[in-house]
CSV table of C-alpha atoms in Angstrom, one decimal:
chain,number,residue,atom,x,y,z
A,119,UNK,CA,0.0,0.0,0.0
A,120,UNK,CA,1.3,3.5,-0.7
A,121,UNK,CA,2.6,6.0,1.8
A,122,UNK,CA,1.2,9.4,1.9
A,123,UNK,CA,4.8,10.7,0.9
A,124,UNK,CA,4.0,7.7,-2.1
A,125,UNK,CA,0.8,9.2,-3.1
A,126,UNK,CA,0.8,11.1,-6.2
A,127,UNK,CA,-3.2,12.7,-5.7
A,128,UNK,CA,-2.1,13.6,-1.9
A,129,UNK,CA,1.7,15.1,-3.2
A,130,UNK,CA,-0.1,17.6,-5.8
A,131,UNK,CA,-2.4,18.9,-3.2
A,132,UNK,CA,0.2,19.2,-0.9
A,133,UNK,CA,2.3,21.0,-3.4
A,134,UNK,CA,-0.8,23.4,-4.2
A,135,UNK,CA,-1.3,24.3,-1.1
A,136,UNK,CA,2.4,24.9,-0.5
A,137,UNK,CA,3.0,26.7,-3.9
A,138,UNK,CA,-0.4,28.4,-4.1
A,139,UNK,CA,-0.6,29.9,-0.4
A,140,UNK,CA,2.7,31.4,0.6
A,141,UNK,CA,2.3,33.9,2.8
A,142,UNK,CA,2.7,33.9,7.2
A,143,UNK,CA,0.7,31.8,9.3
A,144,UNK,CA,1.0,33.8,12.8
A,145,UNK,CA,-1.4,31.0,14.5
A,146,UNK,CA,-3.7,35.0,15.1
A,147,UNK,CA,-6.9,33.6,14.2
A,148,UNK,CA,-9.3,30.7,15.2
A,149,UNK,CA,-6.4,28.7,16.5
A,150,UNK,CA,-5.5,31.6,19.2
A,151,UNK,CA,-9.1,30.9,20.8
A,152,UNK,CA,-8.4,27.6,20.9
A,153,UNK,CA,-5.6,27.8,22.8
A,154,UNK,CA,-7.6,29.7,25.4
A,155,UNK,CA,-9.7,26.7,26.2
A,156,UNK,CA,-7.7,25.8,29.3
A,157,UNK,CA,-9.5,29.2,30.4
A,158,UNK,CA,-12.8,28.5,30.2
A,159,UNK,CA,-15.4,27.3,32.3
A,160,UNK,CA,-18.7,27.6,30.6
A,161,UNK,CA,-19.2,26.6,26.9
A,162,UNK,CA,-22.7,28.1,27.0
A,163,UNK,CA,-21.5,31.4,27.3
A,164,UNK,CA,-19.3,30.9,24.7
A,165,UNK,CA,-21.8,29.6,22.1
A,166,UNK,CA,-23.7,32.8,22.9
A,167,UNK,CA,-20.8,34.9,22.6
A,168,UNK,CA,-20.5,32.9,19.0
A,169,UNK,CA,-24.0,33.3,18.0
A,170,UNK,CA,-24.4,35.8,16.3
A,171,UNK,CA,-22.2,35.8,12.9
A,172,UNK,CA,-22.6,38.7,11.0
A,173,UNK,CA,-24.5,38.7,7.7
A,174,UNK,CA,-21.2,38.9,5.9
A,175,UNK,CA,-19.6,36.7,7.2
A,176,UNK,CA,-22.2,34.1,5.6
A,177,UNK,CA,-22.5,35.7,2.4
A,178,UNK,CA,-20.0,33.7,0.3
A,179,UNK,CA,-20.3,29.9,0.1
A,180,UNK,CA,-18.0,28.8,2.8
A,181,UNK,CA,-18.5,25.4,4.3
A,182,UNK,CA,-18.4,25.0,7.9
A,183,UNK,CA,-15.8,22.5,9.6
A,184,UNK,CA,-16.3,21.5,13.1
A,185,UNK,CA,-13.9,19.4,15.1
A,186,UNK,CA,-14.8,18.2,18.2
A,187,UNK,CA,-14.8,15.5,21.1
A,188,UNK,CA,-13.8,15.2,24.6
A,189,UNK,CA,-10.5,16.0,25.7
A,190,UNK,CA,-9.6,12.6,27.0
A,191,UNK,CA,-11.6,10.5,23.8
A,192,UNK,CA,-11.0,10.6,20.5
A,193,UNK,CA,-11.6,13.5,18.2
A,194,UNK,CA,-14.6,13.9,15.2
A,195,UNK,CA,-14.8,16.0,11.9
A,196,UNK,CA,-17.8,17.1,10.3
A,197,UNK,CA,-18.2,19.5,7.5
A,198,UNK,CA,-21.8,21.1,6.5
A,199,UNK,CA,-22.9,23.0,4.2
A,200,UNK,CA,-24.0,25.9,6.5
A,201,UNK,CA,-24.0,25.7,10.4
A,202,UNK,CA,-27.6,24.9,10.6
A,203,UNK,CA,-27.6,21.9,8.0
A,204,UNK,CA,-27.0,18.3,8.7
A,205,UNK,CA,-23.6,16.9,8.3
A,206,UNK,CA,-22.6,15.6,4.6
A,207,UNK,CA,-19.5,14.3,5.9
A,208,UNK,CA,-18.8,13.3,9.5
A,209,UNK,CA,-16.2,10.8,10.7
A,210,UNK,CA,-14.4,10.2,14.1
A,211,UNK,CA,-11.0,10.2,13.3
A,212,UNK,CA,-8.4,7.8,14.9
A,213,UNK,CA,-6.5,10.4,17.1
A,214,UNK,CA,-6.8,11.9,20.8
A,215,UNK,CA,-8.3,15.6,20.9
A,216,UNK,CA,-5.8,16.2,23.1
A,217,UNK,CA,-3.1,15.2,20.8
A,218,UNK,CA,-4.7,17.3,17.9
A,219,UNK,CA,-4.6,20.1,20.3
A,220,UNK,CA,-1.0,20.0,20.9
A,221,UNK,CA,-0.8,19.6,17.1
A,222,UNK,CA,-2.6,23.2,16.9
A,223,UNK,CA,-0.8,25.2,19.1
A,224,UNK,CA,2.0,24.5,16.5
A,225,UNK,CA,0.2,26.9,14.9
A,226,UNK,CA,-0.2,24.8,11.3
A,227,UNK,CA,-2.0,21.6,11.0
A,228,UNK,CA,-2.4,19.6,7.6
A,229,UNK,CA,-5.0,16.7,7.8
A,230,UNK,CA,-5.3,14.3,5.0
A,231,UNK,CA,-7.6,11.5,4.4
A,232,UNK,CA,-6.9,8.8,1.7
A,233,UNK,CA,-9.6,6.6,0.4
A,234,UNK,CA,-8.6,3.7,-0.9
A,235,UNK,CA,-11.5,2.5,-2.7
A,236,UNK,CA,-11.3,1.8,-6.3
A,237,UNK,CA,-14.6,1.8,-7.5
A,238,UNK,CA,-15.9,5.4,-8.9
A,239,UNK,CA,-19.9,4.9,-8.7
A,240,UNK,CA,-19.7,6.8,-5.3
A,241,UNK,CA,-19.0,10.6,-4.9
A,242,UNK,CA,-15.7,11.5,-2.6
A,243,UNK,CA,-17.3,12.6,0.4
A,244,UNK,CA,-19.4,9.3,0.1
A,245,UNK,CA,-16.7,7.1,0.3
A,246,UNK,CA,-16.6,4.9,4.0
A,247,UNK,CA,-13.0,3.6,5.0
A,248,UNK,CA,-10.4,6.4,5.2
A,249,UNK,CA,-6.3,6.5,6.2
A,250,UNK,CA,-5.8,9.3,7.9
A,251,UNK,CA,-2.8,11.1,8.2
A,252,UNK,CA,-1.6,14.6,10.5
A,253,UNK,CA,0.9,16.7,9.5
A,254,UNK,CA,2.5,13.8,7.4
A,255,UNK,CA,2.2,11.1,9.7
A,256,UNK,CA,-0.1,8.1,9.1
A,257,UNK,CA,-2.7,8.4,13.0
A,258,UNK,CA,-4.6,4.9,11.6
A,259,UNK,CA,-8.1,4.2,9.6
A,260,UNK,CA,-11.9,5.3,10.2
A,261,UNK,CA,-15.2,5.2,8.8
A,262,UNK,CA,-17.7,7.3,7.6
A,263,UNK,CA,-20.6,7.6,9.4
A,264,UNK,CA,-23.7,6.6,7.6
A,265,UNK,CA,-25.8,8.3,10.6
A,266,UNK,CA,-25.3,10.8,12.9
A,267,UNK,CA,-25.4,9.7,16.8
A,268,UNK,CA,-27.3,11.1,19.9
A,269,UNK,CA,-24.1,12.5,21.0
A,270,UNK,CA,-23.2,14.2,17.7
A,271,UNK,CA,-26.7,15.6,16.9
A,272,UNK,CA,-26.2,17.0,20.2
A,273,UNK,CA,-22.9,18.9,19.1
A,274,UNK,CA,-24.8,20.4,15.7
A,275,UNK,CA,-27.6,21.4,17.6
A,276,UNK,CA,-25.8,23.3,20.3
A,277,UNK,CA,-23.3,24.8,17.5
A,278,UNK,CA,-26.3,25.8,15.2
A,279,UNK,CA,-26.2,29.5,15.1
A,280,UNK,CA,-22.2,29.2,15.4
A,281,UNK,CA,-20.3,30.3,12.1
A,282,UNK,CA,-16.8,30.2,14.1
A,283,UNK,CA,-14.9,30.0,17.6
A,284,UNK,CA,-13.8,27.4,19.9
A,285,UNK,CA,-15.0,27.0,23.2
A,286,UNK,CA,-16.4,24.0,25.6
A,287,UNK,CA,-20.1,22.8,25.7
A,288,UNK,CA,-22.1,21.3,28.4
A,289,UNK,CA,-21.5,17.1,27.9
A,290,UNK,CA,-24.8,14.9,26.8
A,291,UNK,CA,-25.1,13.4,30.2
A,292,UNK,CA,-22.6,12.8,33.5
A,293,UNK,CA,-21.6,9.6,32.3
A,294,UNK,CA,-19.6,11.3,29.0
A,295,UNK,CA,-18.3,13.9,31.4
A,296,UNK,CA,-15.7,11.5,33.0
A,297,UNK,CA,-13.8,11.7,29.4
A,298,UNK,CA,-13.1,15.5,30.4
A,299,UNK,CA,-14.7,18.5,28.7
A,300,UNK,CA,-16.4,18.3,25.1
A,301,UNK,CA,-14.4,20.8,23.4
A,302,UNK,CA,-14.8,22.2,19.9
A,303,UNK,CA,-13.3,24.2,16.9
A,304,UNK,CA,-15.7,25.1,14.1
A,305,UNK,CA,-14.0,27.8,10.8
A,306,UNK,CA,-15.3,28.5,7.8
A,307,UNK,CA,-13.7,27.0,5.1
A,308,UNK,CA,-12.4,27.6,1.2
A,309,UNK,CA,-13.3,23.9,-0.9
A,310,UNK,CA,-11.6,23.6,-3.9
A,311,UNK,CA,-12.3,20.5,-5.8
A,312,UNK,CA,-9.7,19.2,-7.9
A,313,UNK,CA,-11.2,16.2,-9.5
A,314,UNK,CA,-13.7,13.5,-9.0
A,315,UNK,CA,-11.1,12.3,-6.8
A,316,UNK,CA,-9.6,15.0,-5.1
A,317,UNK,CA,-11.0,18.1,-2.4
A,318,UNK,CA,-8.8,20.6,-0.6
A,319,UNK,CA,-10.4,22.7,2.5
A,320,UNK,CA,-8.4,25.8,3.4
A,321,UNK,CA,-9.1,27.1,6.9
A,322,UNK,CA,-10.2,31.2,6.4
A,323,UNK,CA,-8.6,33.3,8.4
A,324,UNK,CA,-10.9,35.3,11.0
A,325,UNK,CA,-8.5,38.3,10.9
A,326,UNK,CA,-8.3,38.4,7.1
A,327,UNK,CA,-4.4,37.6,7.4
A,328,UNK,CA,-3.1,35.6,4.6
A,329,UNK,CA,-2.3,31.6,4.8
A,330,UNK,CA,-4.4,28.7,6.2
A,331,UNK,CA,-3.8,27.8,9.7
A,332,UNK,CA,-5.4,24.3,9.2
A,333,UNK,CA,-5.7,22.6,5.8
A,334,UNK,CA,-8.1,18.9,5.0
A,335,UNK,CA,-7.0,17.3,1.9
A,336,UNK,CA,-9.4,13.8,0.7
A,337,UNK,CA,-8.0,12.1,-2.4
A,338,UNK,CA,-9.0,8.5,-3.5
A,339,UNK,CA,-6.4,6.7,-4.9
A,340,UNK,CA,-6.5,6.1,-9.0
């Protein structure tokens, strides 16, 4: 099986968004809140404080990336259309929040997720089994999820009138609170579709500054 260094589809997306998006990455915008969660205490304040995007900021066609999960569990991804719709992509991905935290205060994080299916009947986003790989380095396999759990609906409807922020929302029930606090990220993102078999999502920057702080690539392999 090929490597991620091995993979041509996930080399020329690196490239592009190496070549095509030179500029600094001062770690100033969505990823400086998040390093502020050790601070907080209440995540509904912070969804309120988060609630009320302004119309511009929802003008253009952005998706919305969320990443969340309790600090001591492992971490999710979903990416919407808009806040308020349903999830057309959501997986758990095979690494600890906490270790993609300490990934973020580094201040750039490139996630990439190779799908090794073969078969082309399915769109991308539709495909199940995934390799996932952080900042270069393979962190295992997921799958997809074909429906969205108690626990995750939870998140979406909590985060609904959130376009961006990070912060820390009240757990499901007690029982999910002994995995620590359920912490979240959510951006708006750039999606630039290469092929059938390629998508690139480019974190945009809250403070306008050039560069994306965080960067998804998915590529199925040819």
């Amino acid at each position: 099986m090929p490597s991620l260094t091995e993979t041509p589809g996930v080399m020329s997306l690196l490239r592009h968004a190496t070549e095509g998006r030179r500029s600094k990455t001062g770690g100033g915008g969505v990823f400086k809140m998040f390093k502020l969660l050790p601070m907080l205490s209440s995540g509904c304040k912070m969804v309120a404080l988060l609630g009320r995007p302004s119309k511009t900021m929802l003008a253009d066609k952005a998706i919305a990336v969320t990443f969340f999960g309790y600090r001591r569990g492992r971490v999710s991804l979903a990416i919407q259309e808009d806040p308020r719709s349903p999830p057309f992509f959501l997986i758990e991905l095979p690494m600890l929040t906490s270790s993609l935290h300490k990934e973020m205060a580094s201040g750039l994080v490139k996630i990439a997720l190779e799908s090794e299916t073969r078969t082309h009947k399915k769109k991308l986003v539709e495909e199940y089994v995934w390799a996932v790989y952080c900042n270069g380095r393979k962190s295992g396999y997921s799958i997809r999820r074909k429906q969205v759990s108690d626990e995750e609906r939870h998140v979406m409807q909590l985060l609904r009138g959130v376009s961006m922020g990070a912060g820390v929302l009240p757990c499901l029930s007690e029982k999910d609170a002994a995995d620590g606090e359920l912490t979240y990220m959510r951006a708006r993102f750039e999606r630039v579709v290469g092929s059938k078999d390629s998508e690139s999502l480019y974190m945009i920057n809250p403070d306008g500054s050039g560069g994306a702080e965080l960067s998804i690539f998915l590529v199925r392999l040819k």
